[in-house]
Amino acid sequence: MSLWLVLRVQLNDSIFAIAAISMGSGCHRPKMPSAVSCCCRASVDTPPDPGGKIAALYVIARRRLALTHASSTIAGLRSVALEVPELASLERFFTEVWHLGIAARTENAIYFHATGNDHHVLSVHRAAAGVARIRNVTLRARDQVALAKVAQSALSAGGRVLSAASPVDEPGGGVSMTIVDPHGRILRVIHGDERRAADAPQRDRPIRLAHAVLNSHDCEASRMFLEQALDFSLSDRTRIMAFMRCNSDHHSIAFGDTDNDALNHVAFLMPDVDSVMRGGGRMRDAGFPIEWGPGRHGPGNNAFNYFIGPLDIVIEYTADVQQIDDSYQAGGPANWKWPPGRVDQWGISAPPSERLKAAQRGVSFVGV
């Protein structure tokens, strides 16, 4: 007896075909294009499409879908916003030491740009709390229609809509909406925001954000929400991490499997490995030693150096992030094991410092 997966293929808001593929009794769902909705139905003795004509149409439809490994609603990670008790020391650190520029400032906030075309990649906002907290992680929508789609899918996935789509009243502009996942993570989705003229890549200066890693007390639930609400896909799953993608970068968001839901770290993409290393020396000279690195990760294949910045904000310089396409097969914990004594591909660095591990638990999302 077999189960059949019924596929409703939709292109440009029109039903293109309906197909059925034998699943066997286990009903393990294969990876499908994001524009395809599917459901399992009762077992049958013969396929609904015995001539194979509809299945053939499905194959044609799938070929017409671009970037099926990418999110249909989210184009990428734009920025992270933090609440901090004061601004002056953060301005000095992120400009003079971390090598970002100032995109804009208001009475109670500073917006920092990298060399790429994002208006800003980081913002810090003065708040009454005496510690750093995450205000939101901002993702860029593929189009304005995606804002409504995300609102609906977030509710279906068990999240909340914190604010409906509306003009953004801060530097960078655009239209945004904000959702909260079941664990309290605040994710803002924006479209139509300003872009700056990108600078030529500069040695030793960040280009853009590479990824944000968020801790999770229930990693599988967090992964499923990102898949269902924002159409992310799993790139790799290790024993302690789930790496999620929305475009050709191996991951833009990752979840750390632990007992809390704090910020693990924010990674800034550098032009090359030499810049990652030069950044490590510059940070050490400024009194911020490398807490983990230099090294090269397995999942994502990216080079790294990790640091603890002001207010115990954990930040990373990275480069050489793996670019993937539809041929990439997600690995599991059995695929990502290191020999004894190693924690990365190179085997040069000691494991993460105890200071780093403690800091990766300390910065939480603001309460909503």
Short mmCIF file of C-alpha atoms in Angstrom, two decimals:
data_model
loop_
_atom_site.label_atom_id
_atom_site.label_comp_id
_atom_site.label_asym_id
_atom_site.label_seq_id
_atom_site.Cartn_x
_atom_site.Cartn_y
_atom_site.Cartn_z
CA MET A 1 0.00 0.00 0.00
CA SER A 2 1.41 3.41 -0.97
CA LEU A 3 0.76 6.98 0.03
CA TRP A 4 0.67 9.61 -2.65
CA LEU A 5 1.89 13.17 -2.30
CA VAL A 6 -0.57 15.49 -4.00
CA LEU A 7 1.19 18.54 -5.44
CA ARG A 8 -0.51 21.79 -6.31
CA VAL A 9 1.92 23.69 -8.53
CA GLN A 10 1.25 27.41 -8.71
CA LEU A 11 2.99 29.91 -10.97
CA ASN A 12 2.10 33.59 -11.05
CA ASP A 13 -0.93 32.91 -8.84
CA SER A 14 -2.38 30.38 -11.31
CA ILE A 15 -2.61 26.64 -10.87
CA PHE A 16 -0.26 25.10 -13.41
CA ALA A 17 -0.65 21.39 -12.70
CA ILE A 18 -1.54 18.83 -10.12
CA ALA A 19 0.67 15.78 -9.81
CA ALA A 20 1.03 12.82 -7.51
CA ILE A 21 4.24 11.08 -6.55
CA SER A 22 4.41 7.79 -4.73
CA MET A 23 5.78 8.23 -1.22
CA GLY A 24 5.69 4.71 0.09
CA SER A 25 4.28 3.96 3.50
CA GLY A 26 6.78 6.20 5.32
CA CYS A 27 5.60 9.45 3.69
CA HIS A 28 8.98 11.21 4.00
CA ARG A 29 8.51 14.60 2.40
CA PRO A 30 11.07 15.39 -0.33
CA LYS A 31 12.48 18.86 -0.91
CA MET A 32 9.99 20.79 -3.04
CA PRO A 33 10.15 24.20 -4.74
CA SER A 34 8.89 26.94 -2.48
CA ALA A 35 6.06 27.77 -4.90
CA VAL A 36 4.66 24.24 -4.58
CA SER A 37 2.13 23.42 -1.91
CA CYS A 38 1.63 19.80 -0.98
CA CYS A 39 -0.28 17.50 1.30
CA CYS A 40 -0.41 13.76 1.96
CA ARG A 41 -3.69 12.02 1.34
CA ALA A 42 -5.07 8.56 1.93
CA SER A 43 -3.29 5.59 0.38
CA VAL A 44 -4.51 4.45 -3.01
CA ASP A 45 -3.82 1.44 -5.19
CA THR A 46 -3.25 3.30 -8.44
CA PRO A 47 -1.74 6.73 -9.06
CA PRO A 48 -4.13 9.60 -9.74
CA ASP A 49 -2.24 10.26 -13.00
CA PRO A 50 -1.71 6.80 -14.56
CA GLY A 51 -0.63 8.23 -17.92
CA GLY A 52 2.03 10.45 -16.36
CA LYS A 53 0.87 13.53 -18.26
CA ILE A 54 0.27 15.67 -15.18
CA ALA A 55 3.54 14.54 -13.62
CA ALA A 56 5.33 15.59 -16.79
CA LEU A 57 3.69 19.01 -16.56
CA TYR A 58 4.95 19.25 -13.00
CA VAL A 59 8.53 18.65 -14.18
CA ILE A 60 8.14 21.43 -16.74
CA ALA A 61 6.71 23.75 -14.08
CA ARG A 62 9.58 23.01 -11.72
CA ARG A 63 12.12 23.93 -14.40
CA ARG A 64 10.40 27.27 -14.78
CA LEU A 65 10.82 28.07 -11.10
CA ALA A 66 14.00 30.07 -10.53
CA LEU A 67 16.10 29.67 -7.39
CA THR A 68 14.08 26.84 -5.94
CA HIS A 69 16.70 26.48 -3.21
CA ALA A 70 16.01 30.08 -2.10
CA SER A 71 13.17 31.67 -0.17
CA SER A 72 10.25 32.88 -2.27
CA THR A 73 9.68 35.83 0.09
CA ILE A 74 13.06 36.75 1.66
CA ALA A 75 16.00 38.00 -0.41
CA GLY A 76 18.55 38.22 2.37
CA LEU A 77 19.68 39.43 5.78
CA ARG A 78 19.97 43.21 5.93
CA SER A 79 20.70 44.36 9.48
CA VAL A 80 20.55 43.79 13.22
CA ALA A 81 19.26 46.39 15.69
CA LEU A 82 20.49 46.45 19.30
CA GLU A 83 19.32 48.37 22.35
CA VAL A 84 22.19 49.68 24.48
CA PRO A 85 22.52 51.88 27.59
CA GLU A 86 24.67 54.54 25.88
CA LEU A 87 25.88 55.38 22.38
CA ALA A 88 29.27 57.09 22.57
CA SER A 89 31.42 54.04 23.29
CA LEU A 90 29.54 51.95 20.70
CA GLU A 91 30.12 54.65 18.06
CA ARG A 92 33.85 54.69 18.77
CA PHE A 93 34.12 50.92 18.73
CA PHE A 94 32.14 50.20 15.56
CA THR A 95 33.79 52.99 13.56
CA GLU A 96 37.38 53.16 14.82
CA VAL A 97 37.90 49.52 15.77
CA TRP A 98 35.39 47.42 13.83
CA HIS A 99 35.69 49.60 10.68
CA LEU A 100 32.09 50.47 9.87
CA GLY A 101 30.91 53.90 8.70
CA ILE A 102 28.06 56.03 10.01
CA ALA A 103 25.03 55.97 7.73
CA ALA A 104 22.81 58.17 9.88
CA ARG A 105 22.17 59.27 13.43
CA THR A 106 19.23 60.48 15.45
CA GLU A 107 19.03 61.74 19.00
CA ASN A 108 18.79 58.20 20.36
CA ALA A 109 20.25 55.95 17.67
CA ILE A 110 23.24 55.45 15.36
CA TYR A 111 23.10 53.53 12.07
CA PHE A 112 26.28 51.94 10.72
CA HIS A 113 27.00 50.95 7.13
CA ALA A 114 29.56 48.57 5.64
CA THR A 115 31.11 48.96 2.18
CA GLY A 116 28.22 47.22 0.40
CA ASN A 117 24.96 48.77 -0.77
CA ASP A 118 22.83 48.24 2.34
CA HIS A 119 21.83 51.58 3.89
CA HIS A 120 22.94 50.15 7.22
CA VAL A 121 23.87 46.73 8.57
CA LEU A 122 23.77 47.55 12.28
CA SER A 123 21.97 50.06 14.45
CA VAL A 124 22.28 50.81 18.14
CA HIS A 125 19.42 52.44 20.05
CA ARG A 126 19.63 54.08 23.46
CA ALA A 127 17.38 52.34 25.98
CA ALA A 128 16.91 52.36 29.74
CA ALA A 129 18.09 48.79 30.31
CA GLY A 130 21.67 48.57 31.57
CA VAL A 131 22.55 45.71 29.21
CA ALA A 132 22.55 45.12 25.46
CA ARG A 133 19.40 43.55 24.00
CA ILE A 134 18.25 42.68 20.47
CA ARG A 135 15.55 44.97 19.11
CA ASN A 136 15.14 43.00 15.87
CA VAL A 137 16.78 41.11 13.05
CA THR A 138 15.82 42.72 9.72
CA LEU A 139 15.38 40.66 6.55
CA ARG A 140 14.85 42.12 3.10
CA ALA A 141 11.71 41.01 1.23
CA ARG A 142 11.85 40.04 -2.42
CA ASP A 143 8.93 42.37 -3.16
CA GLN A 144 6.23 44.26 -1.29
CA VAL A 145 3.70 41.48 -1.88
CA ALA A 146 5.93 39.26 0.27
CA LEU A 147 5.11 41.36 3.35
CA ALA A 148 1.49 40.23 3.32
CA LYS A 149 2.51 36.65 2.56
CA VAL A 150 4.89 36.59 5.52
CA ALA A 151 2.21 37.99 7.85
CA GLN A 152 -0.17 35.23 6.88
CA SER A 153 2.39 32.42 6.97
CA ALA A 154 3.79 33.58 10.32
CA LEU A 155 0.35 33.32 11.90
CA SER A 156 -0.17 29.88 10.36
CA ALA A 157 3.21 28.78 11.76
CA GLY A 158 2.30 29.82 15.31
CA GLY A 159 3.88 33.27 15.41
CA ARG A 160 2.42 36.74 15.91
CA VAL A 161 2.33 39.88 13.80
CA LEU A 162 3.78 42.60 15.99
CA SER A 163 3.19 45.35 13.43
CA ALA A 164 1.47 45.28 10.04
CA ALA A 165 3.10 46.61 6.90
CA SER A 166 3.64 50.36 7.16
CA PRO A 167 6.23 53.02 6.24
CA VAL A 168 9.44 52.83 8.28
CA ASP A 169 9.95 55.89 10.46
CA GLU A 170 13.75 55.75 10.71
CA PRO A 171 16.78 56.30 8.47
CA GLY A 172 16.78 53.97 5.49
CA GLY A 173 13.04 54.16 5.03
CA GLY A 174 11.04 51.55 3.16
CA VAL A 175 7.95 49.62 4.16
CA SER A 176 8.21 46.94 6.84
CA MET A 177 6.23 44.54 8.96
CA THR A 178 7.38 42.75 12.09
CA ILE A 179 6.66 39.26 13.35
CA VAL A 180 7.49 37.42 16.55
CA ASP A 181 8.20 33.70 16.54
CA PRO A 182 6.81 31.41 19.28
CA HIS A 183 10.03 31.85 21.30
CA GLY A 184 9.98 35.66 21.27
CA ARG A 185 12.45 36.39 18.46
CA ILE A 186 11.56 39.63 16.70
CA LEU A 187 12.02 39.50 12.93
CA ARG A 188 11.36 42.55 10.79
CA VAL A 189 10.81 42.19 7.04
CA ILE A 190 11.46 45.28 4.90
CA HIS A 191 11.06 46.28 1.27
CA GLY A 192 11.88 49.44 -0.66
CA ASP A 193 14.53 50.65 1.78
CA GLU A 194 17.27 52.99 0.60
CA ARG A 195 20.45 51.60 -0.90
CA ARG A 196 23.80 53.33 -0.82
CA ALA A 197 26.31 53.34 -3.66
CA ALA A 198 28.57 50.43 -2.78
CA ASP A 199 32.25 51.16 -2.32
CA ALA A 200 34.87 49.04 -4.00
CA PRO A 201 35.81 46.22 -1.60
CA GLN A 202 38.34 47.57 0.88
CA ARG A 203 40.86 45.37 2.60
CA ASP A 204 40.09 45.06 6.30
CA ARG A 205 36.54 46.50 6.10
CA PRO A 206 33.25 44.56 6.25
CA ILE A 207 31.10 44.36 3.11
CA ARG A 208 27.76 43.33 4.66
CA LEU A 209 26.29 41.04 7.25
CA ALA A 210 27.01 37.38 6.54
CA HIS A 211 24.67 35.81 9.09
CA ALA A 212 23.12 36.01 12.52
CA VAL A 213 23.20 32.99 14.82
CA LEU A 214 20.44 32.77 17.41
CA ASN A 215 20.36 30.33 20.32
CA SER A 216 17.31 28.12 20.68
CA HIS A 217 16.01 25.97 23.49
CA ASP A 218 14.03 24.05 20.83
CA CYS A 219 16.11 24.09 17.67
CA GLU A 220 13.76 21.97 15.58
CA ALA A 221 10.77 24.17 16.41
CA SER A 222 12.79 27.28 15.52
CA ARG A 223 13.88 25.69 12.25
CA MET A 224 10.33 24.74 11.33
CA PHE A 225 9.04 28.25 12.01
CA LEU A 226 11.67 29.78 9.73
CA GLU A 227 10.79 27.28 7.01
CA GLN A 228 7.03 27.76 7.30
CA ALA A 229 6.87 31.50 7.96
CA LEU A 230 9.76 32.77 5.83
CA ASP A 231 10.35 29.91 3.38
CA PHE A 232 13.95 29.33 4.51
CA SER A 233 15.56 25.95 3.82
CA LEU A 234 17.85 23.79 5.92
CA SER A 235 21.39 23.71 4.52
CA ASP A 236 23.03 21.55 7.19
CA ARG A 237 22.27 20.15 10.64
CA THR A 238 25.10 19.39 13.03
CA ARG A 239 24.82 18.06 16.54
CA ILE A 240 24.52 21.60 17.90
CA MET A 241 23.51 23.84 14.98
CA ALA A 242 20.85 24.20 12.28
CA PHE A 243 22.02 26.30 9.30
CA MET A 244 19.23 28.02 7.35
CA ARG A 245 19.38 29.69 3.94
CA CYS A 246 17.19 32.09 1.99
CA ASN A 247 19.51 32.65 -0.99
CA SER A 248 22.76 31.23 -2.36
CA ASP A 249 24.72 31.92 0.83
CA HIS A 250 25.06 28.66 2.75
CA HIS A 251 23.26 30.30 5.66
CA SER A 252 21.90 33.71 6.61
CA ILE A 253 20.36 32.57 9.91
CA ALA A 254 21.48 29.67 12.09
CA PHE A 255 20.16 28.28 15.35
CA GLY A 256 22.40 27.09 18.16
CA ASP A 257 20.96 24.09 20.01
CA THR A 258 21.14 25.09 23.68
CA ASP A 259 18.99 25.96 26.71
CA ASN A 260 18.26 29.64 25.94
CA ASP A 261 17.10 31.95 23.13
CA ALA A 262 19.81 34.62 23.27
CA LEU A 263 21.92 36.12 20.49
CA ASN A 264 24.84 33.81 19.77
CA HIS A 265 26.68 36.16 17.42
CA VAL A 266 26.49 38.44 14.40
CA ALA A 267 28.91 37.77 11.52
CA PHE A 268 30.28 40.44 9.18
CA LEU A 269 31.48 39.42 5.73
CA MET A 270 35.03 40.50 4.89
CA PRO A 271 36.51 40.68 1.37
CA ASP A 272 38.89 37.75 1.88
CA VAL A 273 40.69 35.60 4.43
CA ASP A 274 43.55 38.09 4.62
CA SER A 275 41.06 40.71 5.85
CA VAL A 276 39.75 38.28 8.49
CA MET A 277 43.31 37.86 9.75
CA ARG A 278 44.16 41.56 9.60
CA GLY A 279 40.94 42.28 11.48
CA GLY A 280 42.03 39.83 14.16
CA GLY A 281 45.31 41.68 14.63
CA ARG A 282 43.59 45.06 14.69
CA MET A 283 41.10 43.88 17.28
CA ARG A 284 43.84 42.44 19.48
CA ASP A 285 45.78 45.71 19.28
CA ALA A 286 42.62 47.50 20.47
CA GLY A 287 42.27 45.20 23.49
CA PHE A 288 39.76 42.71 22.04
CA PRO A 289 41.52 39.35 21.72
CA ILE A 290 40.37 36.57 19.41
CA GLU A 291 38.09 34.35 21.49
CA TRP A 292 37.86 31.64 18.83
CA GLY A 293 39.93 31.39 15.67
CA PRO A 294 41.46 31.69 13.27
CA GLY A 295 39.73 28.74 11.70
CA ARG A 296 37.51 27.46 8.90
CA HIS A 297 34.08 26.05 9.65
CA GLY A 298 32.74 22.82 8.18
CA PRO A 299 29.16 23.84 7.30
CA GLY A 300 29.47 26.97 5.16
CA ASN A 301 33.24 26.48 4.66
CA ASN A 302 33.81 30.04 5.90
CA ALA A 303 36.94 31.33 7.60
CA PHE A 304 36.39 32.96 10.99
CA ASN A 305 37.63 34.96 13.94
CA TYR A 306 35.28 35.57 16.91
CA PHE A 307 35.43 38.46 19.39
CA ILE A 308 33.56 39.85 22.38
CA GLY A 309 32.75 43.49 21.75
CA PRO A 310 31.40 46.12 24.13
CA LEU A 311 28.52 45.03 26.36
CA ASP A 312 29.47 41.39 25.67
CA ILE A 313 28.11 41.52 22.11
CA VAL A 314 29.67 38.60 20.23
CA ILE A 315 30.77 39.46 16.70
CA GLU A 316 32.60 37.58 13.96
CA TYR A 317 34.71 38.44 10.96
CA THR A 318 34.18 35.86 8.22
CA ALA A 319 35.01 35.30 4.54
CA ASP A 320 34.68 32.67 1.81
CA VAL A 321 31.08 31.78 2.68
CA GLN A 322 30.08 28.80 0.57
CA GLN A 323 27.69 29.52 -2.30
CA ILE A 324 25.19 26.74 -3.00
CA ASP A 325 22.54 25.86 -5.57
CA ASP A 326 19.83 23.26 -6.08
CA SER A 327 22.37 20.45 -6.27
CA TYR A 328 23.43 20.95 -2.63
CA GLN A 329 22.44 18.12 -0.31
CA ALA A 330 21.87 18.97 3.34
CA GLY A 331 24.15 17.09 5.72
CA GLY A 332 23.27 15.73 9.13
CA PRO A 333 25.21 15.30 12.39
CA ALA A 334 26.91 12.18 11.06
CA ASN A 335 28.36 14.21 8.18
CA TRP A 336 29.91 16.85 10.42
CA LYS A 337 32.29 15.24 12.89
CA TRP A 338 35.82 16.34 13.73
CA PRO A 339 38.75 14.18 14.83
CA PRO A 340 39.58 14.37 18.54
CA GLY A 341 41.11 17.72 19.45
CA ARG A 342 39.72 19.58 16.42
CA VAL A 343 36.82 22.03 16.21
CA ASP A 344 37.23 23.22 12.61
CA GLN A 345 38.83 22.26 9.29
CA TRP A 346 42.23 23.80 9.90
CA GLY A 347 42.84 22.50 13.41
CA ILE A 348 44.89 25.54 14.40
CA SER A 349 42.69 27.26 16.93
CA ALA A 350 41.88 26.21 20.46
CA PRO A 351 38.16 25.64 21.19
CA PRO A 352 35.97 28.69 21.92
CA SER A 353 36.99 30.44 25.12
CA GLU A 354 34.88 30.20 28.26
CA ARG A 355 34.41 33.97 28.07
CA LEU A 356 32.94 33.57 24.59
CA LYS A 357 30.57 30.82 25.70
CA ALA A 358 29.30 32.99 28.54
CA ALA A 359 28.84 36.04 26.30
CA GLN A 360 26.87 33.97 23.79
CA ARG A 361 24.17 33.59 26.43
CA GLY A 362 23.92 37.19 27.59
CA VAL A 363 22.17 39.28 24.91
CA SER A 364 18.43 38.52 24.67
CA PHE A 365 15.59 39.89 22.57
CA VAL A 366 13.57 42.71 24.06
CA GLY A 367 10.33 41.53 25.61
CA VAL A 368 7.16 41.95 23.58
#
